N, CA, C and O atoms as a Tinker XYZ file with bonds, in Angstrom:
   436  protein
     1  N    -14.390000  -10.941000   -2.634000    73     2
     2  CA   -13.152000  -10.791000   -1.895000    64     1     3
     3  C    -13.047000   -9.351000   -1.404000    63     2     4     5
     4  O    -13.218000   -8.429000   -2.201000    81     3
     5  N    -12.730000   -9.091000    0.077000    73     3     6
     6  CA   -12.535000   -7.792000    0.564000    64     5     7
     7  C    -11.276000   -7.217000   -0.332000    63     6     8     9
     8  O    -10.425000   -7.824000   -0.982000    81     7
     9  N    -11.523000   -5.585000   -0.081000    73     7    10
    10  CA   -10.059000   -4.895000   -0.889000    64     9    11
    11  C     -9.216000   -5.275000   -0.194000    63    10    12    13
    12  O     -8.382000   -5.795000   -0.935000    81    11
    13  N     -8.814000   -5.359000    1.090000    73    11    14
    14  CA    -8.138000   -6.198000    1.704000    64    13    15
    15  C     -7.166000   -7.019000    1.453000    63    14    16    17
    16  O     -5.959000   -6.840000    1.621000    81    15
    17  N     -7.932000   -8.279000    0.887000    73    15    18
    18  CA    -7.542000   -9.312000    0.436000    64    17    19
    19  C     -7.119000   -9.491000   -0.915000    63    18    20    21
    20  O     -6.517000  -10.475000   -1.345000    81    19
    21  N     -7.513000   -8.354000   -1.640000    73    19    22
    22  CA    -7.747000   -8.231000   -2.518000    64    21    23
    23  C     -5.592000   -6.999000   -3.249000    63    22    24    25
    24  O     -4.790000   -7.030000   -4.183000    81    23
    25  N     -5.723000   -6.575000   -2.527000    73    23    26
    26  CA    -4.710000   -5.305000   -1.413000    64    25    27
    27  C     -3.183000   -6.367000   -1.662000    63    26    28    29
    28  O     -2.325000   -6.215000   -2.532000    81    27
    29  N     -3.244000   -7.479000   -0.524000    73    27    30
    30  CA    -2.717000   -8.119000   -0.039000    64    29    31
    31  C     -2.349000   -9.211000   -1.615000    63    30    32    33
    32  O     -1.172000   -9.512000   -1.809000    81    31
    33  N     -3.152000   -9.580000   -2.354000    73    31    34
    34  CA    -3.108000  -10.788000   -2.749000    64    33    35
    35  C     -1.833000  -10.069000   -4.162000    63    34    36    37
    36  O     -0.737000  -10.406000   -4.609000    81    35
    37  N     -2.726000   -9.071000   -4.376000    73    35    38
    38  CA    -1.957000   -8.403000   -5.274000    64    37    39
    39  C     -0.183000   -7.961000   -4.975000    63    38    40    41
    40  O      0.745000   -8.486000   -5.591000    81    39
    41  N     -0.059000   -7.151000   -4.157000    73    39    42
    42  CA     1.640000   -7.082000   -3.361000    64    41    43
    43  C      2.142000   -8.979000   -3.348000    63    42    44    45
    44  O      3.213000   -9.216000   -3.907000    81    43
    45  N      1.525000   -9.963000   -2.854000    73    43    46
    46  CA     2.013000  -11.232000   -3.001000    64    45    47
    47  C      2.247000  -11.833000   -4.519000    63    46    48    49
    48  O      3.265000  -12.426000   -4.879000    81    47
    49  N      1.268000  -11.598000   -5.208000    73    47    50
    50  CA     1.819000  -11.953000   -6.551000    64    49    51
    51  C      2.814000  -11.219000   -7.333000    63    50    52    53
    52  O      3.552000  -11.697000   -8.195000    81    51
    53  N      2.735000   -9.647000   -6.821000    73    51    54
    54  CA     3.637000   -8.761000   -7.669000    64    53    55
    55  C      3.343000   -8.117000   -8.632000    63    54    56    57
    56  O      4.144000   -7.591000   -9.405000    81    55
    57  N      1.991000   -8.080000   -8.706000    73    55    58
    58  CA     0.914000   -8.263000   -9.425000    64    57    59
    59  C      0.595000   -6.481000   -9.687000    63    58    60    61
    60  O     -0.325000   -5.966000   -9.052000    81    59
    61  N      1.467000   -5.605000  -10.697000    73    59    62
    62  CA     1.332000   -4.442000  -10.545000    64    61    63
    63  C     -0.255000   -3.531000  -11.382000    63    62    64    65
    64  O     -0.418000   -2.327000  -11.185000    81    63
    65  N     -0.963000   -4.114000  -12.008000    73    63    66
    66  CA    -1.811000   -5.002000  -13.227000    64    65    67
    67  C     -3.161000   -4.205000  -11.664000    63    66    68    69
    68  O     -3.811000   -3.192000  -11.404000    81    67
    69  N     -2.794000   -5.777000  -11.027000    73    67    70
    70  CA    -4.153000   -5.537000   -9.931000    64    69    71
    71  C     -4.278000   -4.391000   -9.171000    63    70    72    73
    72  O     -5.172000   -3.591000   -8.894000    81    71
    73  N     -3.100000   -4.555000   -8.916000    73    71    74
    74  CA    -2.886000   -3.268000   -7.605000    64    73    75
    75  C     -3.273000   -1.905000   -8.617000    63    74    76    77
    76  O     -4.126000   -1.139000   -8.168000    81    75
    77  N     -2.917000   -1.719000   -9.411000    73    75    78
    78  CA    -3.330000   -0.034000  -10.015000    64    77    79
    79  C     -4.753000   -0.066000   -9.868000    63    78    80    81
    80  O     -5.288000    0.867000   -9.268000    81    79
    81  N     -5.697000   -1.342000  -10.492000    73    79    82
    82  CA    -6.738000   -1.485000  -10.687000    64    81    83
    83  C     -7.545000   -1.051000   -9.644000    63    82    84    85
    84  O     -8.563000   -0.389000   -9.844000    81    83
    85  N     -6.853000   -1.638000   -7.686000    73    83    86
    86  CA    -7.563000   -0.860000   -7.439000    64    85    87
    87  C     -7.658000    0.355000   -6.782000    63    86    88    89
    88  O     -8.283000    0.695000   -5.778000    81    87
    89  N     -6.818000    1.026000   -7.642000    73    87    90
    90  CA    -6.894000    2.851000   -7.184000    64    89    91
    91  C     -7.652000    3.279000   -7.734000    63    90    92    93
    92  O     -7.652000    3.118000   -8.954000    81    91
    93  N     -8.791000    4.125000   -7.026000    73    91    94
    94  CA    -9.907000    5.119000   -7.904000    64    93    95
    95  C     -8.810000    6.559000   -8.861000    63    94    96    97
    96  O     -8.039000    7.279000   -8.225000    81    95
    97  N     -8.948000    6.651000   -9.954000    73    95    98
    98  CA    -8.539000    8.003000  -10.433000    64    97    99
    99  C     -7.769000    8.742000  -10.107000    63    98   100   101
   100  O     -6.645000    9.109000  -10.449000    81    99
   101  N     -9.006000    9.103000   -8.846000    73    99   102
   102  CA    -8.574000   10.464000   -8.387000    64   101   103
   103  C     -7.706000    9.853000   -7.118000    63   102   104   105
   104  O     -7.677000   10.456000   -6.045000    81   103
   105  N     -7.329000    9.187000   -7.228000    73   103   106
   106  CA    -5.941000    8.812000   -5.998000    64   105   107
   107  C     -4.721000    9.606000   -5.113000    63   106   108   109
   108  O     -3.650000    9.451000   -5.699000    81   107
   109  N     -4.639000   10.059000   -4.414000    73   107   110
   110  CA    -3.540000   10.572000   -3.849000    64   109   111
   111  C     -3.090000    9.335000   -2.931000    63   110   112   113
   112  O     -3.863000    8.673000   -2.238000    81   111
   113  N     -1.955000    9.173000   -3.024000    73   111   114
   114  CA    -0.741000    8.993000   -1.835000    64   113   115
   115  C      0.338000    9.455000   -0.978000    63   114   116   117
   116  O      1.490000    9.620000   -1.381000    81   115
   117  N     -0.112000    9.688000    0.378000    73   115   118
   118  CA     0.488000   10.822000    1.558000    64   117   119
   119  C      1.587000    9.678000    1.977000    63   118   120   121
   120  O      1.403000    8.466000    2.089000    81   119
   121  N      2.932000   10.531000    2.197000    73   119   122
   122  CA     3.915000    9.933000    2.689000    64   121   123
   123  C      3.554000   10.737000    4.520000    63   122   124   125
   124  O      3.414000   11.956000    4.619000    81   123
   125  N      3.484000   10.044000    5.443000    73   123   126
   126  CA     3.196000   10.529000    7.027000    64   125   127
   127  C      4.797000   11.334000    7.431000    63   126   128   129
   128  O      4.837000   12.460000    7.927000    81   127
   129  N      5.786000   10.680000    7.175000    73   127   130
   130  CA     7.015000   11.098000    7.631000    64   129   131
   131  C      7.673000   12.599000    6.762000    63   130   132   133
   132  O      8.362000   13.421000    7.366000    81   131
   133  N      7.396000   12.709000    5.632000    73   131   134
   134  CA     7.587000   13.697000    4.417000    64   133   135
   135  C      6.675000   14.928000    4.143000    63   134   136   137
   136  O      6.890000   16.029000    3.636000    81   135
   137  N      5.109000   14.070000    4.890000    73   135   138
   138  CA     4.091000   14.828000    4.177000    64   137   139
   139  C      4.257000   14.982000    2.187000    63   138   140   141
   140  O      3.730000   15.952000    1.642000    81   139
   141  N      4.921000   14.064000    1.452000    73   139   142
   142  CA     4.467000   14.646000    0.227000    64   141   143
   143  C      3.554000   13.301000   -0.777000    63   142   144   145
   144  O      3.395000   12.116000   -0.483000    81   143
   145  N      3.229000   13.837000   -1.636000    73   143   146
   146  CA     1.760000   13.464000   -1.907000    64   145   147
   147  C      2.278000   13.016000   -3.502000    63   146   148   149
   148  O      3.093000   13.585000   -4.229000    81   147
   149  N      1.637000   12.026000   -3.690000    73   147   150
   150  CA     1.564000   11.623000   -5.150000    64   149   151
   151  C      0.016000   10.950000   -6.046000    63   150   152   153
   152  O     -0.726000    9.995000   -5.817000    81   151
   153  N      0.037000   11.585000   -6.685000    73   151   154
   154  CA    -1.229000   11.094000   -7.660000    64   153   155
   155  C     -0.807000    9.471000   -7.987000    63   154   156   157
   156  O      0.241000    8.873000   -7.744000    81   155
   157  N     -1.924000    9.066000   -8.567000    73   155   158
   158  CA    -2.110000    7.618000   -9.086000    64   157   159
   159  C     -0.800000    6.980000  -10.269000    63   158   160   161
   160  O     -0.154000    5.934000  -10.329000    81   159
   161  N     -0.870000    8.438000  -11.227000    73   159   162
   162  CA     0.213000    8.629000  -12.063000    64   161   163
   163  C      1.639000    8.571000  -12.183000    63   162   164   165
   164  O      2.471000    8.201000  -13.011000    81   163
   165  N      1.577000    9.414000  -10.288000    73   163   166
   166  CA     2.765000    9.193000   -9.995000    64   165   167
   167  C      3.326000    8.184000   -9.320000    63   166   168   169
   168  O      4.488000    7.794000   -9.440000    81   167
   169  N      2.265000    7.646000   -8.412000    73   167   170
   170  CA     2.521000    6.381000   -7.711000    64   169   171
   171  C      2.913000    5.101000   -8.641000    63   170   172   173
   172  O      3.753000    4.277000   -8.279000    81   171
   173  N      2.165000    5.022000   -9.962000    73   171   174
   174  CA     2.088000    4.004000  -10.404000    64   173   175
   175  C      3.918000    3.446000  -10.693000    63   174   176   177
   176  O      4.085000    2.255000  -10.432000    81   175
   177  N      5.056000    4.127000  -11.132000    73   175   178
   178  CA     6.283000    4.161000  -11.466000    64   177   179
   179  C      7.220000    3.346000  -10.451000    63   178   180   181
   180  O      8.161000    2.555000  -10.514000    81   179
   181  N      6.232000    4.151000   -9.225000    73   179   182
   182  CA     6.889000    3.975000   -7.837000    64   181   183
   183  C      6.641000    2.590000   -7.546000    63   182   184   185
   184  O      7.587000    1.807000   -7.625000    81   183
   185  N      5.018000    2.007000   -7.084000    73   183   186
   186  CA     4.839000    0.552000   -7.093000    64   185   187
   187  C      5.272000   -0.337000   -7.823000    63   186   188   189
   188  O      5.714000   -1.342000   -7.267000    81   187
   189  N      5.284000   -0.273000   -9.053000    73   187   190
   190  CA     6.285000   -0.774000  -10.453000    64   189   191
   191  C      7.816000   -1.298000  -10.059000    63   190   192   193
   192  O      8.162000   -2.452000  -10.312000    81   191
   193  N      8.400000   -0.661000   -9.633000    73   191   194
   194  CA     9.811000   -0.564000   -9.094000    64   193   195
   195  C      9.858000   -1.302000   -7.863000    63   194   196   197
   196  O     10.751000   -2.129000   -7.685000    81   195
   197  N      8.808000   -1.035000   -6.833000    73   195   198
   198  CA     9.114000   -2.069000   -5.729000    64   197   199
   199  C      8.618000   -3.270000   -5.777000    63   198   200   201
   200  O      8.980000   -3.984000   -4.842000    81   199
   201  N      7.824000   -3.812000   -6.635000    73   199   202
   202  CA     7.259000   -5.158000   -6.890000    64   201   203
   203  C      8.032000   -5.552000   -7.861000    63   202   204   205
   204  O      7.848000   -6.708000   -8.240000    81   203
   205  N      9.199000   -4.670000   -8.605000    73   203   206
   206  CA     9.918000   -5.471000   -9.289000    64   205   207
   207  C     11.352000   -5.678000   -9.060000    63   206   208   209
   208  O     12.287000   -5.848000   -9.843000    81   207
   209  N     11.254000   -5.596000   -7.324000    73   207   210
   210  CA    12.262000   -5.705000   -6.589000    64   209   211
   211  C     12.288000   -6.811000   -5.160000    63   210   212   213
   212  O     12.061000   -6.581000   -3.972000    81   211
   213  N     12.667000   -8.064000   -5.880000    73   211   214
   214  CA    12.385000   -9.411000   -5.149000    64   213   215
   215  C     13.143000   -8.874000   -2.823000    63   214   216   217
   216  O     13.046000   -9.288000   -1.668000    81   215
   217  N     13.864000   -7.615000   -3.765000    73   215   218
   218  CA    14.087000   -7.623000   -1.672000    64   217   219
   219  C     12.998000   -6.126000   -0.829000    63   218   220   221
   220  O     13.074000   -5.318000    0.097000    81   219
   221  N     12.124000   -6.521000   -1.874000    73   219   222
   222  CA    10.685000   -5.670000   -1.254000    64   221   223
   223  C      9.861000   -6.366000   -1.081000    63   222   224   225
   224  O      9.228000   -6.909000   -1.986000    81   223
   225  N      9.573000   -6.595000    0.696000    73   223   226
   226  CA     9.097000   -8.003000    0.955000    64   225   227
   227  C      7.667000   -7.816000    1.673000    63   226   228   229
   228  O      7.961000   -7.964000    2.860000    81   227
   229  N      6.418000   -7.596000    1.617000    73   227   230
   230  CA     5.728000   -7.910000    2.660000    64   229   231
   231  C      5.482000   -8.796000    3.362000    63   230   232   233
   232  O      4.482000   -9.431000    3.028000    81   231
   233  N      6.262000   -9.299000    4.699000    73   231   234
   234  CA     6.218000  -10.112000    5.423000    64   233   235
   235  C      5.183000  -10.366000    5.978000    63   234   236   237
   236  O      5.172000  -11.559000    6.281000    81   235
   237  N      4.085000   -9.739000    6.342000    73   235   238
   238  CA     3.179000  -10.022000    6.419000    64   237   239
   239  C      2.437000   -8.707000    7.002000    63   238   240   241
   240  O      2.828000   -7.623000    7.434000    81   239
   241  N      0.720000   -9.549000    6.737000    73   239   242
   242  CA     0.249000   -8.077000    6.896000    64   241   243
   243  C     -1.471000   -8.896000    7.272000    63   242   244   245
   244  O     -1.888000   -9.994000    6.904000    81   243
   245  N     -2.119000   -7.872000    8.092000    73   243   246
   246  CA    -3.399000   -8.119000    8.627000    64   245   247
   247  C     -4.322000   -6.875000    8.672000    63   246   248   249
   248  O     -4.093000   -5.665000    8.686000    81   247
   249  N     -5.072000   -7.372000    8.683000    73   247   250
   250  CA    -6.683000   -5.859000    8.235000    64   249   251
   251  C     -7.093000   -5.718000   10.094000    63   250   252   253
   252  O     -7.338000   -6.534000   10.983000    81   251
   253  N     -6.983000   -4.117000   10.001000    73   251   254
   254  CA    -7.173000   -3.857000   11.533000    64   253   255
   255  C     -8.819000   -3.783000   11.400000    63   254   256   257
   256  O     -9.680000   -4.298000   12.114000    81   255
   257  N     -8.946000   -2.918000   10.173000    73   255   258
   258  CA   -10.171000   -2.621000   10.263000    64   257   259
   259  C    -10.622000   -2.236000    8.614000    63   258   260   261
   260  O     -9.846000   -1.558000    7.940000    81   259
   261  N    -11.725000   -2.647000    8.125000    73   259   262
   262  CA   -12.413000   -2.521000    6.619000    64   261   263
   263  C    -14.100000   -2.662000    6.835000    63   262   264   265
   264  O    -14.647000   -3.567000    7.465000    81   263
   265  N    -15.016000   -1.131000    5.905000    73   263   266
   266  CA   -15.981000   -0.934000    5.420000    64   265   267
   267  C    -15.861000   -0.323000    4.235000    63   266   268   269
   268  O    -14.773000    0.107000    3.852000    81   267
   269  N    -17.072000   -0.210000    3.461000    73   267   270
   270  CA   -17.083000    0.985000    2.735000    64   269   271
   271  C    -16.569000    1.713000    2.623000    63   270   272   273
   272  O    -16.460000    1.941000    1.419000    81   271
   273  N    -15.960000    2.526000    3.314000    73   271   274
   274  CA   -15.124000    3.899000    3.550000    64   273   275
   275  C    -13.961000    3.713000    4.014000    63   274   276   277
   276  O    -13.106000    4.598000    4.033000    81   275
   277  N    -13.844000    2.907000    4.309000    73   275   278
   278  CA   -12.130000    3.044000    5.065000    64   277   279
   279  C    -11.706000    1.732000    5.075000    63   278   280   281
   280  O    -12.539000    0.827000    5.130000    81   279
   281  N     -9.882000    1.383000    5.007000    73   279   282
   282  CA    -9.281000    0.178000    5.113000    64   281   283
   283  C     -8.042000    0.319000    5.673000    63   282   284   285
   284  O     -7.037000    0.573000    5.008000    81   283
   285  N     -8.057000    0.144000    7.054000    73   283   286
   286  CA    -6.819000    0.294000    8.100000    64   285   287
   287  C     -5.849000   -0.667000    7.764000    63   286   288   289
   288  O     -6.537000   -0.986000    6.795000    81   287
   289  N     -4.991000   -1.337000    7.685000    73   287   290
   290  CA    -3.763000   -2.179000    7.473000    64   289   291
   291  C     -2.429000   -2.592000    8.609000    63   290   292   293
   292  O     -1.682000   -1.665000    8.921000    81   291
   293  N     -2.311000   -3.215000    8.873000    73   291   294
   294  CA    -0.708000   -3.303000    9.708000    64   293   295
   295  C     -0.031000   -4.271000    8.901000    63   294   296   297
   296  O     -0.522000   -5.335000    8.524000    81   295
   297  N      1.361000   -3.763000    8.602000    73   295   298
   298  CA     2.035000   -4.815000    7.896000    64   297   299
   299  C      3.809000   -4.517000    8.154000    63   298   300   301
   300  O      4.407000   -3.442000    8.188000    81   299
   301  N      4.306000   -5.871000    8.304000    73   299   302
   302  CA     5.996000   -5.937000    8.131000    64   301   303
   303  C      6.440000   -6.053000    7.130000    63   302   304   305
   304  O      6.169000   -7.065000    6.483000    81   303
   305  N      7.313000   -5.048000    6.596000    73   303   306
   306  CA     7.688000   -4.978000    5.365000    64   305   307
   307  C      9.812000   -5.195000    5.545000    63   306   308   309
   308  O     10.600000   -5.074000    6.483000    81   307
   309  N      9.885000   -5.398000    4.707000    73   307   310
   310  CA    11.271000   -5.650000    4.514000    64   309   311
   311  C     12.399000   -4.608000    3.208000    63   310   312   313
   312  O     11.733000   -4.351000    2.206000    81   311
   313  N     13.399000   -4.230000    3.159000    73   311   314
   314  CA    13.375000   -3.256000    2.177000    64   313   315
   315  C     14.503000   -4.086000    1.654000    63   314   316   317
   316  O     14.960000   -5.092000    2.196000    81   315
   317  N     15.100000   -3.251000   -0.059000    73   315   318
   318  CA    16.579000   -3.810000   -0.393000    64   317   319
   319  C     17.569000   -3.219000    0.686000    63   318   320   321
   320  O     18.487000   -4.007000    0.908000    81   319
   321  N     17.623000   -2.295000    1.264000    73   319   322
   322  CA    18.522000   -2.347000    2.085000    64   321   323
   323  C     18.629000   -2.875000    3.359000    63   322   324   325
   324  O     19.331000   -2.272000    4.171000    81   323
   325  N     18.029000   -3.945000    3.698000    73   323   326
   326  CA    18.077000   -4.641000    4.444000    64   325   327
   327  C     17.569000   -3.961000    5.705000    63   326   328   329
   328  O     18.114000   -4.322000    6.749000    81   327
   329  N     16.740000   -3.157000    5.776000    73   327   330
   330  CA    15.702000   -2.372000    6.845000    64   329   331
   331  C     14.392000   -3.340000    6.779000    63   330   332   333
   332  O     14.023000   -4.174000    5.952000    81   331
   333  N     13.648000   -2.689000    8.468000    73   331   334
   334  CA    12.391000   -3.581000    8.207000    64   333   335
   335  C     11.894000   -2.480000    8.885000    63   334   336   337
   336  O     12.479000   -1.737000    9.673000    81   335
   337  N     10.296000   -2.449000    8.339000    73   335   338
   338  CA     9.616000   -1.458000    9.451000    64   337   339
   339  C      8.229000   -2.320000    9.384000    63   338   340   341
   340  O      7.706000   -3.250000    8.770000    81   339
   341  N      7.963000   -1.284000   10.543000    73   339   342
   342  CA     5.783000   -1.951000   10.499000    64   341   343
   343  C      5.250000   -0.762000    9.888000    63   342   344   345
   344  O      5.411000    0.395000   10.276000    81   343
   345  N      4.758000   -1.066000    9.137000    73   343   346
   346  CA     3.891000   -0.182000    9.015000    64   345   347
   347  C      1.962000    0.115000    8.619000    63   346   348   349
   348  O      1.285000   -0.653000    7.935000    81   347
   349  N      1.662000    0.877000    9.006000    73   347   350
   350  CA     0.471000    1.253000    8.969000    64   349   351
   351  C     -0.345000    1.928000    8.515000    63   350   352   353
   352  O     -0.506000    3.030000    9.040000    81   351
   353  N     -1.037000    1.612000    7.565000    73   351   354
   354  CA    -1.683000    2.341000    6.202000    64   353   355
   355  C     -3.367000    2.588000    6.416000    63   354   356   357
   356  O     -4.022000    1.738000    7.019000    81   355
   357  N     -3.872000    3.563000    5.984000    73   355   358
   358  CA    -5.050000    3.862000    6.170000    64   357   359
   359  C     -5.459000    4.597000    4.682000    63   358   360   361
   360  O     -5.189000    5.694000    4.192000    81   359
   361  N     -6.121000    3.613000    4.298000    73   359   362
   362  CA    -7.421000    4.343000    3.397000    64   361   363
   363  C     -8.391000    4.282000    2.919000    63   362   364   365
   364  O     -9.174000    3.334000    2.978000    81   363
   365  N     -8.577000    5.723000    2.108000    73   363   366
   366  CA   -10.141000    5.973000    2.173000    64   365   367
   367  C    -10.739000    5.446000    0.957000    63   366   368   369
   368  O    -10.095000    5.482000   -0.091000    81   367
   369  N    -11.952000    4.944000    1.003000    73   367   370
   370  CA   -12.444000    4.079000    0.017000    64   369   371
   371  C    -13.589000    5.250000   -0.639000    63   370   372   373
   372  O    -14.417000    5.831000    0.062000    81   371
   373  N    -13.444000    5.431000   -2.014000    73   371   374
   374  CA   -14.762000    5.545000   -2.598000    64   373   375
   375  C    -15.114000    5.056000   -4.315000    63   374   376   377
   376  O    -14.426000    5.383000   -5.282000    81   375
   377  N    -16.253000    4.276000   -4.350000    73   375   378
   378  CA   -16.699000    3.622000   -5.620000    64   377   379
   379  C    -15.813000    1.933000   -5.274000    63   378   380   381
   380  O    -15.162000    1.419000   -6.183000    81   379
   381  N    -15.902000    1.376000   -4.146000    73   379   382
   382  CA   -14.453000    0.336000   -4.243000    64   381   383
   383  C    -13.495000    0.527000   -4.637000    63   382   384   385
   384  O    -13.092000   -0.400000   -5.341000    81   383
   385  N    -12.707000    1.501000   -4.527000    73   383   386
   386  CA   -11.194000    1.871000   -4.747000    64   385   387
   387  C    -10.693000    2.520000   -3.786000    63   386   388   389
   388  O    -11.522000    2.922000   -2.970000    81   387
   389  N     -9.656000    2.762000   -3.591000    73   387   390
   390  CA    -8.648000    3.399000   -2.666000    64   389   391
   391  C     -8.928000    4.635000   -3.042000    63   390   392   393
   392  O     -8.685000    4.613000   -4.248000    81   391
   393  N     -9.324000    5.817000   -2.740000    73   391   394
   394  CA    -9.016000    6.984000   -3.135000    64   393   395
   395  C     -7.736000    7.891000   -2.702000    63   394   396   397
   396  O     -7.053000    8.531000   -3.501000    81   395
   397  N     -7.474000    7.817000   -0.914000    73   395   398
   398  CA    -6.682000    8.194000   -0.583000    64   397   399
   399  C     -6.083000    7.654000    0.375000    63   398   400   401
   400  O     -6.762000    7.392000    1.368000    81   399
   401  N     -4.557000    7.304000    0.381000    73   399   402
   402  CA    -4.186000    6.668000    1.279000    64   401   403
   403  C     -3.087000    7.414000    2.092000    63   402   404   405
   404  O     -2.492000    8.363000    1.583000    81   403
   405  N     -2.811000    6.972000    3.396000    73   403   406
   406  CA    -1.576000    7.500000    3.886000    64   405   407
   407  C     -0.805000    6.672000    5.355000    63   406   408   409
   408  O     -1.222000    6.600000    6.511000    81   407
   409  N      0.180000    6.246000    4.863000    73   407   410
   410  CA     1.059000    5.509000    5.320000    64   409   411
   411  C      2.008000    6.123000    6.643000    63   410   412   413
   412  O      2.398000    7.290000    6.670000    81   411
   413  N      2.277000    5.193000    7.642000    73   411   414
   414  CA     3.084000    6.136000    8.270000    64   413   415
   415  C      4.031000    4.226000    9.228000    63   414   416   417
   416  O      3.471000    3.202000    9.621000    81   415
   417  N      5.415000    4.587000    9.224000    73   415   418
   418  CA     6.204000    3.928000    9.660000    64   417   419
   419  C      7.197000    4.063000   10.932000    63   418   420   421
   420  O      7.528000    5.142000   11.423000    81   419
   421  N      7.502000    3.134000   11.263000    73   419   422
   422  CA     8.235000    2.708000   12.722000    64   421   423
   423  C      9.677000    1.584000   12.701000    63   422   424   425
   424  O      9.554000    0.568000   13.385000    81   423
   425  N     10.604000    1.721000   12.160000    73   423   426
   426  CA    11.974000    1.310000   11.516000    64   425   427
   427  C     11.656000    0.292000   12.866000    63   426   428   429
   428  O     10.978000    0.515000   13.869000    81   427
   429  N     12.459000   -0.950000   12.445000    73   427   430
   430  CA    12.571000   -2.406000   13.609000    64   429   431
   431  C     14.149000   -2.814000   13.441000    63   430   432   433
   432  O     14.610000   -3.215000   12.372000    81   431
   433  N     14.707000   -2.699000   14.319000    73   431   434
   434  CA    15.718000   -3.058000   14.442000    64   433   435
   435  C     16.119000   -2.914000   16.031000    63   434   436
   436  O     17.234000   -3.262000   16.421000    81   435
């Protein structure tokens, strides 16, 4: 199964277990709008909280582009406050894991 799918299947189940699994270590996560950055450590609290929040929705989502090294993303997401954005995630793969990712969004309304 691509990380991808793999990405995806995990956010659908809620599945916070998989999803850590597949961050490499050394993980950073770049916010595009903030610029600020969180380790694996810190992310992990953060994903935790939105998968255990039934109005954090990925509406759906499709692979622009995936190799070895890189995994582009587009996806509609839904929030508890009743916001939706697209957004578009890019990251970098090394050992099959995410090493670094960074997200950047476009509010829909």
């Amino acid at each position: 199964m691509s990380l991808n799918n793999k990405l995806v299947q995990s956010m659908s189940n809620r599945n916070v277990g998989d999803y850590l699994d597949l961050l490499h270590e050394d993980f950073v996560a770049t916010f595009h709008k903030s610029g600020d950055t969180f380790s694996k450590s810190e992310w992990a609290p953060m994903v935790t909280g939105m998968m255990e929040n039934e109005k954090f929705i990925q509406e759906s989502s499709r692979c622009v582009y995936e190799n070895d090294d890189i995994l582009v993303m587009h996806t509609f997401m839904s929030y508890p406050d009743d916001s939706r954005e697209a957004v578009m995630l890019v990251a970098m793969l090394k050992d099959g894991k995410i090493i670094s990712m960074e997200t950047g969004a476009t509010a829909l309304d």
